[in-house]
Amino acid sequence: MPSLLHYEIVTDPTSLRASLTDEPSLGTVYVIVSNTHQAEVKWDYIDVAMPLLNLSSDLTDNPSAVTASIERTYQNPLDDELEFAWDSGSNCFRAQLSRAQPPTRKHALLDGHGALVLKLENIPVSAGAGLSLLEIRDNAYGGDGNLARRDGHYTTHLGLVKQTPRVPRNFRAQKSLVNGDANEQLVLLWDGPTDLDYEILDQPGTAIHHERAVPGAAAAHKDYRWPTSAPKRGTTYTLVAKAPGAGQQQRGYFLTTTVHAVVPEFESGTRTPWVEGTAGKGRVTFATDGVEVHRPNGNLGRVTADDVITRVVQGLTDSAGWITFPDRGVNVYHGHGATLGVLTAARVDAEGVNTTWVGSREAGQGWIAFTQPGATLYKDDSGQERGTFTAEKVDVHGLNTTWVGDRDGGKGWLEFPQSGINVRKDGGGAWGNVAADKADLNGINTKWVQGPGTGDGWIEFPPEGVRVLRDGGHDLGTVIAGKANLHELHTVDARVSGEAHVQGLLTVGGGMKLSHDGERMFVTMPDRIIFHGINEFKKWVTLERGMAVSFQTGSVEITKENGVLFRGSDVQIQQGQLSISTGNPPQVRVL
């Protein structure tokens, strides 16, 4: 006995596409449940199972990923909520009363002429083309005949077809822009049935690759890949697919794809009115009489090249100047004839220039004439008056001139008399100064020499020798040297801070004073020698005239003429006689 409910199936898309390698497919299946009775039909559950039969291909390999839901065509307020979900225990999708809330009845109701829609959305369609069966199982009762409830279920089978592409598709290049100069490969890709023969044709229509059908191949569909060398310019390839062994009456399937070269190469040339750059937007236009180079704004542009070979170069107009290139060099002309023209440039860098004269661009200015002895500089073009040569630096082997001065006429200058060089100052005849970091001369004749500042020390050269003065004045200064080697030294005051060593004879004319730490120790005078402190003589001391010794209360003199004299005492020895003086005035008594 058939089920009380009627079932139909609808798919989206209408023909489900089987998944391919690296190309999954999703689909939706709608199961429409109808009550064809006038009376209501009671039901406990409706199962949608996917049986594994020999003639059936699985709808999906992952049923848990399917989104299942259920809807009524119309909702009765007294109807309980329904649910439709995957039941892993029963290995099927089951529709039943919702378990989320307590039902008011023990079974679900489907009103007369009512319908349910069981939705299976986002189905990951399994691979493999063919028929897929769905087994519908329900436990329903009631209806027009008020059929009693039974223990078993009713079973209905519905079928749908999964298909794989029957024709080739997706003919494409892995990269549509290739660089053949860098030895980059071109890879052509497509997918299609394995029971077809494939050919790839190049742009002229020549077959350059074949893929034959594989008889009895297990895979009904696969991805194809063909690598080849990259083309030198834009090329369109055609994929032709035919049944194996088909006659000429079967045209087959044709797909095309186009590949471009980064830098295209043409064998027979290219015709175009102009060519424009990609970044700078400069443009080359092909005119009737040649080529024009333009800037992005339309004005004439610039041609930059490492080498240009030409016979004639001319300005923009017919009357403009022009240049020819004979064997010997370059000729500059102006106008239509062969009259030599003027070469104007910001700079000329040449191995040599042959010309009779060189002048400024503006008339009335200085010019240079090239005569047999050399070059002559003239003031202006009105006469032969000599001009002025101005330069940042002059490097010559020789210079003949009567004088040399600064650019400013009021500064120092040099004149060259027969005797040598005269240094002048202030643009006049007064003697000037020579300032130099170093002077290397055989001889200098000068009145005086001074440091860089007017307050420095200076040296004058009188007839008797050299005088050192200080502070820019006339006070005697100081001579500082590591060593002085002199035949004779005349000085008013000699001070020695270290040790004084005399290898020869030391002659002291006016006396000599020796002191230590400010205390006088030894003093010589024309008629005496004075000792201070204790003196030890470990050798003989010979005094030619005599000796005087001073004490706090008196002194003793020993002289050749007067003998021994005790001053401040009553005893004295004179001329070998001993005498005593007493009284005031003293009375001398000879003993």
Coordinates of C-alpha atoms in Angstrom, one line a residue:
M1 CA 0.0 0.0 0.0
P2 CA 1.5 3.4 -0.9
S3 CA 2.2 6.1 1.6
L4 CA -0.6 8.6 2.5
L5 CA 1.8 11.4 1.6
H6 CA 3.0 12.3 -1.9
Y7 CA 6.7 13.2 -2.5
E8 CA 8.5 15.1 -5.3
I9 CA 12.1 16.4 -5.6
V10 CA 13.4 19.7 -7.1
T11 CA 17.1 20.6 -7.3
D12 CA 19.0 23.9 -7.6
P13 CA 20.7 24.0 -10.0
T14 CA 18.3 21.8 -11.9
S15 CA 21.1 19.5 -12.8
L16 CA 23.6 19.2 -9.9
R17 CA 27.2 19.4 -11.0
A18 CA 29.5 16.7 -9.5
S19 CA 32.5 18.0 -7.7
L20 CA 35.8 17.9 -9.6
T21 CA 39.4 17.9 -8.4
D22 CA 40.2 21.2 -6.8
E23 CA 36.7 22.4 -7.8
P24 CA 34.1 21.6 -5.2
S25 CA 30.4 22.0 -6.1
L26 CA 27.5 23.0 -3.9
G27 CA 23.8 22.4 -4.5
T28 CA 20.3 22.4 -2.9
V29 CA 17.6 19.7 -2.9
Y30 CA 14.0 20.4 -2.0
V31 CA 11.7 17.5 -1.1
I32 CA 8.0 18.5 -1.4
V33 CA 5.6 16.5 0.8
S34 CA 2.0 16.8 -0.2
N35 CA -1.3 15.6 1.5
T36 CA -3.6 14.8 -1.4
H37 CA -6.5 13.9 1.0
Q38 CA -9.2 16.1 2.2
A39 CA -8.8 14.9 5.7
E40 CA -5.7 15.6 7.8
V41 CA -2.8 13.1 7.9
K42 CA -1.1 12.3 11.1
W43 CA 2.6 11.4 11.0
D44 CA 5.3 10.6 13.5
Y45 CA 8.5 11.1 11.4
I46 CA 9.7 11.5 7.8
D47 CA 13.2 10.3 7.0
V48 CA 15.3 11.2 4.0
A49 CA 18.1 8.7 3.7
M50 CA 20.8 8.2 1.1
P51 CA 21.1 4.6 0.3
L52 CA 24.3 3.1 -1.2
L53 CA 23.1 1.1 -4.1
N54 CA 25.0 -0.3 -7.1
L55 CA 23.2 2.0 -9.5
S56 CA 23.4 5.0 -7.2
S57 CA 26.1 7.7 -6.8
D58 CA 26.3 9.3 -3.4
L59 CA 24.8 12.7 -3.2
T60 CA 27.4 13.9 -0.7
D61 CA 30.3 12.6 1.3
N62 CA 29.7 15.0 4.2
P63 CA 26.0 15.1 5.2
S64 CA 26.8 16.9 8.5
A65 CA 27.8 19.9 6.5
V66 CA 24.3 20.2 4.9
T67 CA 21.9 22.9 6.2
A68 CA 18.5 21.2 6.8
S69 CA 15.2 23.0 7.5
I70 CA 11.4 22.4 7.1
E71 CA 8.5 24.8 6.2
R72 CA 4.7 24.4 6.0
T73 CA 2.8 25.9 3.1
Y74 CA 0.6 27.5 5.7
Q75 CA 0.7 27.5 9.5
N76 CA -2.2 26.6 11.7
P77 CA -2.1 28.4 15.1
L78 CA -2.6 25.0 16.8
D79 CA 0.2 23.3 15.0
D80 CA 3.3 22.4 17.0
E81 CA 6.8 23.4 15.9
L82 CA 8.6 20.9 13.6
E83 CA 12.3 20.2 13.1
F84 CA 14.3 18.6 10.3
A85 CA 18.0 17.7 11.0
W86 CA 20.7 15.0 10.4
D87 CA 20.3 12.0 12.7
S88 CA 23.6 10.3 12.8
G89 CA 22.1 7.3 14.8
S90 CA 19.6 6.6 12.0
N91 CA 22.0 7.8 9.3
C92 CA 19.4 10.0 7.7
F93 CA 17.7 13.4 7.8
R94 CA 14.6 13.2 10.1
A95 CA 11.6 15.5 10.2
Q96 CA 9.6 15.3 13.5
L97 CA 8.0 17.4 16.2
S98 CA 10.4 19.8 17.7
R99 CA 12.2 18.6 20.8
A100 CA 13.0 22.1 21.9
Q101 CA 9.5 22.6 23.4
P102 CA 6.8 20.2 24.7
P103 CA 4.3 19.3 22.0
T104 CA 0.6 19.6 22.5
R105 CA 0.0 16.3 20.6
K106 CA 1.7 13.0 20.3
H107 CA 2.0 13.2 16.5
A108 CA 2.4 15.9 13.8
L109 CA -0.5 16.9 11.6
L110 CA -0.6 17.8 7.9
D111 CA -3.9 19.4 7.0
G112 CA -5.8 18.3 3.9
H113 CA -4.4 19.6 0.7
G114 CA -1.5 21.0 2.8
A115 CA 2.2 20.5 2.0
L116 CA 5.7 20.5 3.6
V117 CA 9.0 21.5 2.1
L118 CA 12.1 19.7 3.4
K119 CA 15.2 21.8 2.5
L120 CA 18.7 20.4 2.1
E121 CA 20.9 23.4 1.3
N122 CA 24.7 23.9 0.8
I123 CA 25.1 20.2 0.0
P124 CA 28.8 19.5 -0.8
V125 CA 28.1 17.4 -3.9
S126 CA 30.3 14.4 -4.1
A127 CA 32.4 13.5 -7.2
G128 CA 31.2 11.2 -9.9
A129 CA 28.4 11.6 -12.3
G130 CA 25.3 9.5 -12.3
L131 CA 22.0 8.9 -10.5
S132 CA 21.6 9.5 -6.8
L133 CA 18.7 8.0 -5.0
L134 CA 16.9 9.4 -1.9
E135 CA 14.9 7.0 0.2
I136 CA 11.9 8.6 1.9
R137 CA 10.5 6.7 4.9
D138 CA 7.4 7.9 6.9
N139 CA 5.0 6.6 9.5
A140 CA 1.7 8.2 8.5
Y141 CA -2.0 7.4 9.2
G142 CA -5.4 9.0 9.0
G143 CA -6.4 10.6 5.7
D144 CA -9.7 10.2 3.9
G145 CA -9.9 6.5 4.9
N146 CA -8.8 7.2 8.5
L147 CA -6.1 4.6 8.1
A148 CA -5.0 3.3 11.4
R149 CA -1.5 3.6 12.7
R150 CA 0.9 0.8 11.8
D151 CA 4.1 -0.3 13.2
G152 CA 6.1 -0.3 10.0
H153 CA 6.8 2.7 7.7
Y154 CA 6.0 3.5 4.1
T155 CA 9.0 3.8 1.7
T156 CA 9.2 6.1 -1.4
H157 CA 12.3 6.5 -3.7
L158 CA 13.2 9.6 -5.5
G159 CA 16.1 10.2 -7.8
L160 CA 18.3 13.0 -9.0
V161 CA 21.2 13.2 -11.5
K162 CA 24.7 14.5 -10.9
Q163 CA 26.5 15.5 -14.0
T164 CA 30.1 16.4 -15.0
P165 CA 30.8 18.7 -17.9
R166 CA 30.3 16.8 -21.2
V167 CA 32.3 19.4 -23.2
P168 CA 35.7 21.0 -22.6
R169 CA 35.7 24.3 -20.7
N170 CA 38.0 26.9 -19.0
F171 CA 40.6 26.9 -21.8
R172 CA 43.0 29.5 -20.5
A173 CA 46.6 30.5 -20.0
Q174 CA 48.2 30.2 -16.6
K175 CA 49.6 33.7 -17.2
S176 CA 48.2 35.8 -20.1
L177 CA 51.3 38.1 -20.1
V178 CA 54.5 36.2 -20.6
N179 CA 58.2 37.3 -21.1
G180 CA 59.8 35.2 -23.8
D181 CA 63.1 37.2 -23.5
A182 CA 63.4 35.8 -19.9
N183 CA 62.8 32.2 -21.2
E184 CA 59.5 32.2 -19.4
Q185 CA 57.2 29.2 -20.2
L186 CA 53.6 29.4 -21.4
V187 CA 51.2 27.0 -19.7
L188 CA 47.8 26.3 -21.3
L189 CA 45.1 24.8 -19.1
W190 CA 41.6 23.4 -19.6
D191 CA 39.3 20.7 -18.2
G192 CA 36.9 18.3 -19.9
P193 CA 35.8 14.7 -20.4
T194 CA 38.5 12.1 -20.9
D195 CA 36.6 10.4 -23.8
L196 CA 37.3 13.3 -26.2
D197 CA 40.3 14.0 -28.5
Y198 CA 41.9 17.4 -28.0
E199 CA 44.0 19.5 -30.4
I200 CA 45.6 22.9 -29.8
L201 CA 46.0 25.1 -32.9
D202 CA 48.3 28.1 -33.2
Q203 CA 47.3 31.4 -34.7
P204 CA 47.8 30.3 -38.4
G205 CA 45.7 27.2 -37.6
T206 CA 48.5 24.6 -37.4
A207 CA 48.0 21.8 -34.8
I208 CA 50.8 22.1 -32.3
H209 CA 49.6 19.6 -29.6
H210 CA 47.4 16.5 -29.3
E211 CA 45.7 14.9 -26.4
R212 CA 44.0 11.6 -27.3
A213 CA 41.0 10.0 -25.6
V214 CA 41.8 7.2 -23.1
P215 CA 39.6 4.2 -23.8
G216 CA 38.0 2.8 -20.7
A217 CA 39.5 5.5 -18.4
A218 CA 38.3 5.4 -14.9
A219 CA 38.0 9.2 -14.6
A220 CA 35.3 10.7 -16.7
H221 CA 36.6 14.2 -16.3
K222 CA 40.0 15.7 -15.6
D223 CA 42.2 18.8 -15.7
Y224 CA 44.6 19.1 -18.7
R225 CA 47.9 21.0 -18.7
W226 CA 50.3 21.7 -21.6
P227 CA 53.5 23.7 -21.2
T228 CA 55.3 25.3 -24.2
S229 CA 57.7 28.1 -25.0
A230 CA 56.3 31.6 -24.6
P231 CA 55.4 33.4 -27.9
K232 CA 57.3 36.4 -29.1
R233 CA 54.1 38.5 -29.6
G234 CA 50.4 38.3 -28.9
T235 CA 49.0 34.9 -30.0
T236 CA 45.5 33.3 -30.0
Y237 CA 45.4 29.6 -29.4
T238 CA 42.4 27.4 -30.3
L239 CA 41.3 24.2 -28.4
V240 CA 39.4 21.7 -30.6
A241 CA 37.6 18.8 -28.9
K242 CA 36.1 15.9 -30.9
A243 CA 34.8 12.4 -30.3
P244 CA 37.5 9.9 -31.1
G245 CA 37.3 8.5 -34.6
A246 CA 34.5 11.0 -35.6
G247 CA 34.2 11.9 -39.2
Q248 CA 34.3 15.3 -40.9
Q249 CA 30.6 15.8 -40.4
Q250 CA 31.1 16.3 -36.6
R251 CA 32.5 19.8 -36.0
G252 CA 33.3 19.3 -32.3
Y253 CA 33.9 22.0 -29.7
F254 CA 36.1 25.1 -30.1
L255 CA 37.6 27.3 -27.4
T256 CA 40.1 30.1 -27.7
T257 CA 42.5 32.0 -25.5
T258 CA 44.9 34.8 -26.2
V259 CA 48.4 35.4 -24.7
H260 CA 50.4 38.6 -24.9
A261 CA 54.2 39.1 -24.8
V262 CA 55.7 41.7 -22.5
V263 CA 57.8 43.0 -25.3
P264 CA 56.2 41.9 -28.6
E265 CA 58.4 41.0 -31.6
F266 CA 57.2 41.4 -35.2
E267 CA 58.8 39.9 -38.3
S268 CA 57.2 42.2 -40.9
G269 CA 57.0 45.6 -39.2
T270 CA 54.2 47.5 -37.5
R271 CA 52.0 50.2 -39.0
T272 CA 50.8 52.9 -36.5
P273 CA 50.3 56.7 -36.7
W274 CA 52.1 57.2 -33.4
V275 CA 53.7 55.5 -30.4
E276 CA 53.4 56.7 -26.8
G277 CA 55.5 55.9 -23.7
T278 CA 53.9 54.2 -20.7
A279 CA 55.3 56.4 -17.9
G280 CA 56.6 59.6 -19.5
K281 CA 53.8 59.8 -22.0
G282 CA 56.2 61.1 -24.7
R283 CA 55.0 60.4 -28.2
V284 CA 56.7 59.6 -31.5
T285 CA 54.5 60.6 -34.5
F286 CA 55.2 59.3 -38.0
A287 CA 54.8 62.2 -40.4
T288 CA 54.9 62.2 -44.2
D289 CA 58.5 63.4 -44.3
G290 CA 59.9 61.5 -41.3
V291 CA 59.4 61.2 -37.5
E292 CA 58.4 63.8 -35.0
V293 CA 59.1 63.6 -31.2
H294 CA 56.6 65.3 -28.9
R295 CA 56.3 66.0 -25.2
P296 CA 53.1 65.0 -23.3
N297 CA 51.8 68.6 -23.8
G298 CA 52.1 68.3 -27.6
N299 CA 55.3 70.4 -28.0
L300 CA 58.3 69.1 -29.8
G301 CA 60.4 67.0 -27.5
R302 CA 64.0 65.7 -27.2
V303 CA 65.8 62.8 -28.8
T304 CA 68.4 61.2 -26.5
A305 CA 70.8 58.7 -28.1
D306 CA 74.3 57.3 -27.6
D307 CA 75.1 57.8 -31.3
V308 CA 73.3 59.6 -34.2
I309 CA 74.5 59.2 -37.8
T310 CA 73.1 61.8 -40.2
R311 CA 74.1 63.8 -43.2
V312 CA 72.3 67.1 -42.4
V313 CA 70.7 68.7 -39.3
Q314 CA 68.5 71.7 -39.7
G315 CA 66.2 73.9 -37.6
L316 CA 62.4 73.8 -37.7
T317 CA 62.0 76.2 -40.6
D318 CA 63.5 76.2 -44.1
S319 CA 65.2 79.5 -43.4
A320 CA 66.8 78.3 -40.1
G321 CA 70.4 77.3 -39.8
W322 CA 71.7 74.0 -40.8
I323 CA 74.7 71.7 -40.2
T324 CA 76.5 69.4 -42.6
F325 CA 79.0 66.8 -41.7
P326 CA 81.9 66.6 -44.3
D327 CA 84.8 64.3 -43.8
R328 CA 86.9 67.0 -42.0
G329 CA 84.3 67.9 -39.4
V330 CA 81.2 70.1 -39.2
N331 CA 80.0 73.1 -41.3
V332 CA 77.4 75.5 -39.9
Y333 CA 75.3 77.4 -42.5
H334 CA 72.4 79.8 -42.4
G335 CA 69.5 80.4 -44.8
H336 CA 69.0 78.6 -48.0
G337 CA 72.6 79.0 -49.4
A338 CA 76.0 77.8 -48.3
T339 CA 76.9 80.9 -46.3
L340 CA 78.8 80.0 -43.2
G341 CA 76.7 80.7 -40.1
V342 CA 77.2 81.4 -36.4
L343 CA 77.7 78.6 -33.9
T344 CA 76.1 79.5 -30.5
A345 CA 76.5 77.3 -27.5
A346 CA 76.7 77.6 -23.7
R347 CA 80.0 75.7 -23.8
V348 CA 82.3 74.3 -26.5
D349 CA 84.6 71.4 -25.6
A350 CA 86.9 70.6 -28.5
E351 CA 90.3 69.2 -29.2
G352 CA 91.1 72.3 -31.1
V353 CA 89.5 75.4 -32.7
N354 CA 90.9 77.1 -35.8
T355 CA 89.7 80.7 -36.1
T356 CA 91.1 84.2 -36.7
W357 CA 89.4 85.8 -33.8
V358 CA 87.0 85.1 -30.9
G359 CA 84.4 87.7 -29.7
S360 CA 81.5 88.0 -27.4
R361 CA 77.9 87.4 -28.5
E362 CA 77.1 91.1 -28.1
A363 CA 78.8 93.7 -30.3
G364 CA 81.1 96.3 -28.8
Q365 CA 82.7 93.9 -26.2
G366 CA 86.2 92.5 -25.9
W367 CA 87.6 90.1 -28.5
I368 CA 90.7 88.0 -29.0
A369 CA 92.8 87.9 -32.2
F370 CA 95.1 85.0 -33.0
T371 CA 98.2 86.3 -34.7
Q372 CA 101.4 84.5 -35.5
P373 CA 103.2 85.1 -32.1
G374 CA 100.1 84.1 -30.1
A375 CA 96.8 85.7 -28.9
T376 CA 96.1 89.4 -28.4
L377 CA 93.2 90.6 -26.2
Y378 CA 91.4 93.8 -27.3
K379 CA 89.1 96.1 -25.5
D380 CA 86.2 96.3 -27.9
D381 CA 85.6 95.8 -31.6
S382 CA 85.9 99.5 -32.5
G383 CA 89.7 99.6 -32.5
Q384 CA 93.0 98.0 -31.5
E385 CA 93.2 99.1 -27.9
R386 CA 94.5 96.3 -25.6
G387 CA 91.9 94.9 -23.2
T388 CA 91.8 93.3 -19.8
F389 CA 92.1 89.6 -19.2
T390 CA 90.0 88.4 -16.2
A391 CA 90.1 84.8 -15.0
E392 CA 89.6 82.8 -11.8
K393 CA 92.9 81.1 -12.3
V394 CA 95.8 81.4 -14.9
D395 CA 98.2 78.5 -15.5
V396 CA 100.9 79.5 -18.0
H397 CA 104.5 78.7 -18.6
G398 CA 105.5 82.3 -18.8
L399 CA 104.0 85.8 -18.4
N400 CA 105.4 89.0 -19.7
T401 CA 103.9 92.1 -18.2
T402 CA 104.9 95.5 -16.7
W403 CA 102.7 95.1 -13.6
V404 CA 100.2 92.9 -11.9
G405 CA 97.4 94.2 -9.7
D406 CA 94.1 93.2 -8.1
R407 CA 90.8 93.5 -9.9
D408 CA 90.1 96.5 -7.7
G409 CA 92.4 99.3 -8.9
G410 CA 92.8 100.7 -5.4
K411 CA 94.6 97.6 -3.9
G412 CA 98.1 96.4 -3.9
W413 CA 100.1 95.7 -7.1
L414 CA 103.4 94.5 -8.3
E415 CA 105.7 96.1 -10.8
F416 CA 108.7 94.4 -12.5
P417 CA 111.7 96.7 -12.8
Q418 CA 115.1 95.5 -14.0
S419 CA 116.3 94.9 -10.4
G420 CA 113.4 92.5 -9.5
I421 CA 109.9 93.1 -8.0
N422 CA 108.4 96.2 -6.3
V423 CA 105.4 95.7 -4.0
R424 CA 103.1 98.8 -3.9
K425 CA 99.9 99.5 -2.0
D426 CA 96.6 101.3 -2.4
G427 CA 97.0 101.5 -6.2
G428 CA 99.8 104.1 -5.7
G429 CA 103.6 104.2 -5.4
A430 CA 103.9 103.7 -1.6
W431 CA 105.7 100.5 -0.5
G432 CA 103.3 97.7 0.3
N433 CA 103.4 94.6 2.4
V434 CA 104.2 91.0 1.4
A435 CA 102.1 88.5 3.4
A436 CA 103.0 84.8 3.0
D437 CA 102.9 81.6 5.1
K438 CA 106.5 80.8 4.1
A439 CA 109.2 82.6 2.2
D440 CA 112.2 80.7 0.8
L441 CA 114.8 83.3 -0.4
N442 CA 118.5 83.5 -1.0
G443 CA 118.6 86.9 0.7
I444 CA 116.4 89.6 2.2
N445 CA 117.3 93.3 2.4
T446 CA 114.9 95.0 4.8
K447 CA 115.0 97.8 7.4
W448 CA 113.0 95.8 10.0
V449 CA 111.0 92.6 10.6
Q450 CA 107.9 92.3 12.7
G451 CA 105.2 89.7 13.7
P452 CA 101.8 89.7 12.1
G453 CA 100.3 92.3 14.5
T454 CA 101.5 95.9 15.0
G455 CA 101.9 95.2 18.7
D456 CA 104.2 92.2 18.2
G457 CA 107.9 92.1 18.7
W458 CA 110.2 93.3 15.9
I459 CA 113.8 93.3 14.8
E460 CA 115.7 96.2 13.3
F461 CA 119.0 96.0 11.5
P462 CA 121.3 98.9 12.5
P463 CA 124.9 99.0 11.1
E464 CA 126.4 97.3 14.2
G465 CA 124.1 94.2 13.9
V466 CA 120.6 93.3 15.1
R467 CA 118.4 94.9 17.7
V468 CA 115.4 93.0 19.2
L469 CA 112.5 95.3 20.4
R470 CA 109.2 94.5 22.1
D471 CA 105.5 95.4 22.0
G472 CA 105.8 97.3 18.7
G473 CA 107.8 99.9 20.5
H474 CA 111.5 100.7 21.1
D475 CA 112.0 98.9 24.4
L476 CA 114.6 96.1 24.2
G477 CA 112.9 92.7 23.8
T478 CA 113.9 89.2 24.6
V479 CA 115.7 86.6 22.5
I480 CA 114.5 83.1 23.1
A481 CA 116.5 80.2 21.7
G482 CA 117.4 76.7 22.6
K483 CA 121.1 77.4 22.1
A484 CA 123.2 80.5 21.4
N485 CA 126.7 80.1 19.9
L486 CA 128.4 83.5 20.0
H487 CA 132.0 84.7 19.7
E488 CA 131.3 87.6 22.1
L489 CA 128.4 88.6 24.5
H490 CA 127.8 92.1 25.6
T491 CA 124.9 92.5 28.1
V492 CA 123.9 94.7 31.0
D493 CA 122.2 91.9 33.0
A494 CA 122.7 88.2 32.5
R495 CA 120.3 85.8 34.2
V496 CA 120.8 82.0 34.2
S497 CA 117.8 80.0 35.5
G498 CA 119.7 76.6 35.2
E499 CA 123.4 75.8 35.5
A500 CA 126.1 77.9 33.9
H501 CA 129.1 76.0 32.7
V502 CA 132.3 77.9 31.7
Q503 CA 134.8 75.8 29.9
G504 CA 137.4 78.6 29.4
L505 CA 138.4 81.6 31.4
L506 CA 135.7 83.6 33.2
T507 CA 136.7 87.2 33.6
V508 CA 134.4 89.4 35.7
G509 CA 135.3 93.1 35.3
G510 CA 133.0 94.9 37.7
G511 CA 132.7 92.2 40.4
M512 CA 130.6 89.2 41.0
K513 CA 127.7 88.3 43.3
L514 CA 126.6 84.8 44.2
S515 CA 123.4 84.2 46.2
H516 CA 121.2 81.2 47.2
D517 CA 117.5 81.5 48.0
G518 CA 117.9 85.3 48.3
E519 CA 120.9 85.1 50.7
R520 CA 124.2 86.5 49.5
M521 CA 127.1 84.0 49.7
F522 CA 130.0 85.4 47.8
V523 CA 130.7 89.0 46.6
T524 CA 133.8 90.2 44.8
M525 CA 134.7 93.9 44.6
P526 CA 137.7 95.6 43.1
D527 CA 139.6 95.7 46.4
R528 CA 138.0 92.9 48.4
I529 CA 136.1 89.6 48.5
I530 CA 133.3 89.1 51.0
F531 CA 132.2 85.7 52.2
H532 CA 128.8 85.1 54.0
G533 CA 128.3 82.0 56.0
I534 CA 130.6 79.1 56.6
N535 CA 133.1 78.4 53.8
E536 CA 135.2 75.2 53.6
F537 CA 138.2 75.3 51.4
K538 CA 139.5 71.8 50.8
K539 CA 142.3 73.1 48.5
W540 CA 144.5 76.2 48.7
V541 CA 142.9 79.5 48.0
T542 CA 145.2 82.2 46.7
L543 CA 144.2 85.8 47.1
E544 CA 146.4 88.2 45.2
R545 CA 145.5 91.5 46.9
G546 CA 144.0 90.3 50.3
M547 CA 140.8 89.3 52.0
A548 CA 138.2 91.0 54.2
V549 CA 135.9 89.2 56.6
S550 CA 133.0 91.0 58.2
F551 CA 131.3 90.1 61.5
Q552 CA 128.3 91.6 63.3
T553 CA 130.6 93.6 65.7
G554 CA 133.4 94.3 63.4
S555 CA 135.6 93.1 60.5
V556 CA 139.1 91.7 59.8
E557 CA 141.1 92.8 56.7
I558 CA 144.2 91.0 55.5
T559 CA 145.9 93.0 52.8
K560 CA 149.4 92.9 51.4
E561 CA 150.0 96.6 52.1
N562 CA 148.4 97.0 55.5
G563 CA 148.8 93.6 57.1
V564 CA 146.0 92.5 59.4
L565 CA 143.5 95.1 60.6
F566 CA 140.9 94.4 63.2
R567 CA 138.1 97.0 63.1
G568 CA 135.9 97.3 66.1
S569 CA 138.6 95.8 68.3
D570 CA 141.5 97.1 70.5
V571 CA 144.1 94.8 68.9
Q572 CA 145.5 95.2 65.4
I573 CA 148.6 94.0 63.4
Q574 CA 150.0 96.3 60.8
Q575 CA 153.3 95.9 58.9
G576 CA 154.3 93.1 61.2
Q577 CA 153.7 95.2 64.4
L578 CA 151.2 94.4 67.1
S579 CA 149.5 97.5 68.6
I580 CA 146.7 98.2 71.1
S581 CA 144.5 101.3 70.9
T582 CA 142.7 102.7 74.0
G583 CA 140.7 105.8 74.8
N584 CA 138.5 108.1 72.8
P585 CA 140.0 109.2 70.6
P586 CA 142.1 106.0 70.6
Q587 CA 145.7 106.2 71.6
V588 CA 147.8 103.6 69.8
R589 CA 150.4 101.8 71.7
V590 CA 152.9 99.8 69.8
L591 CA 154.0 96.5 71.4

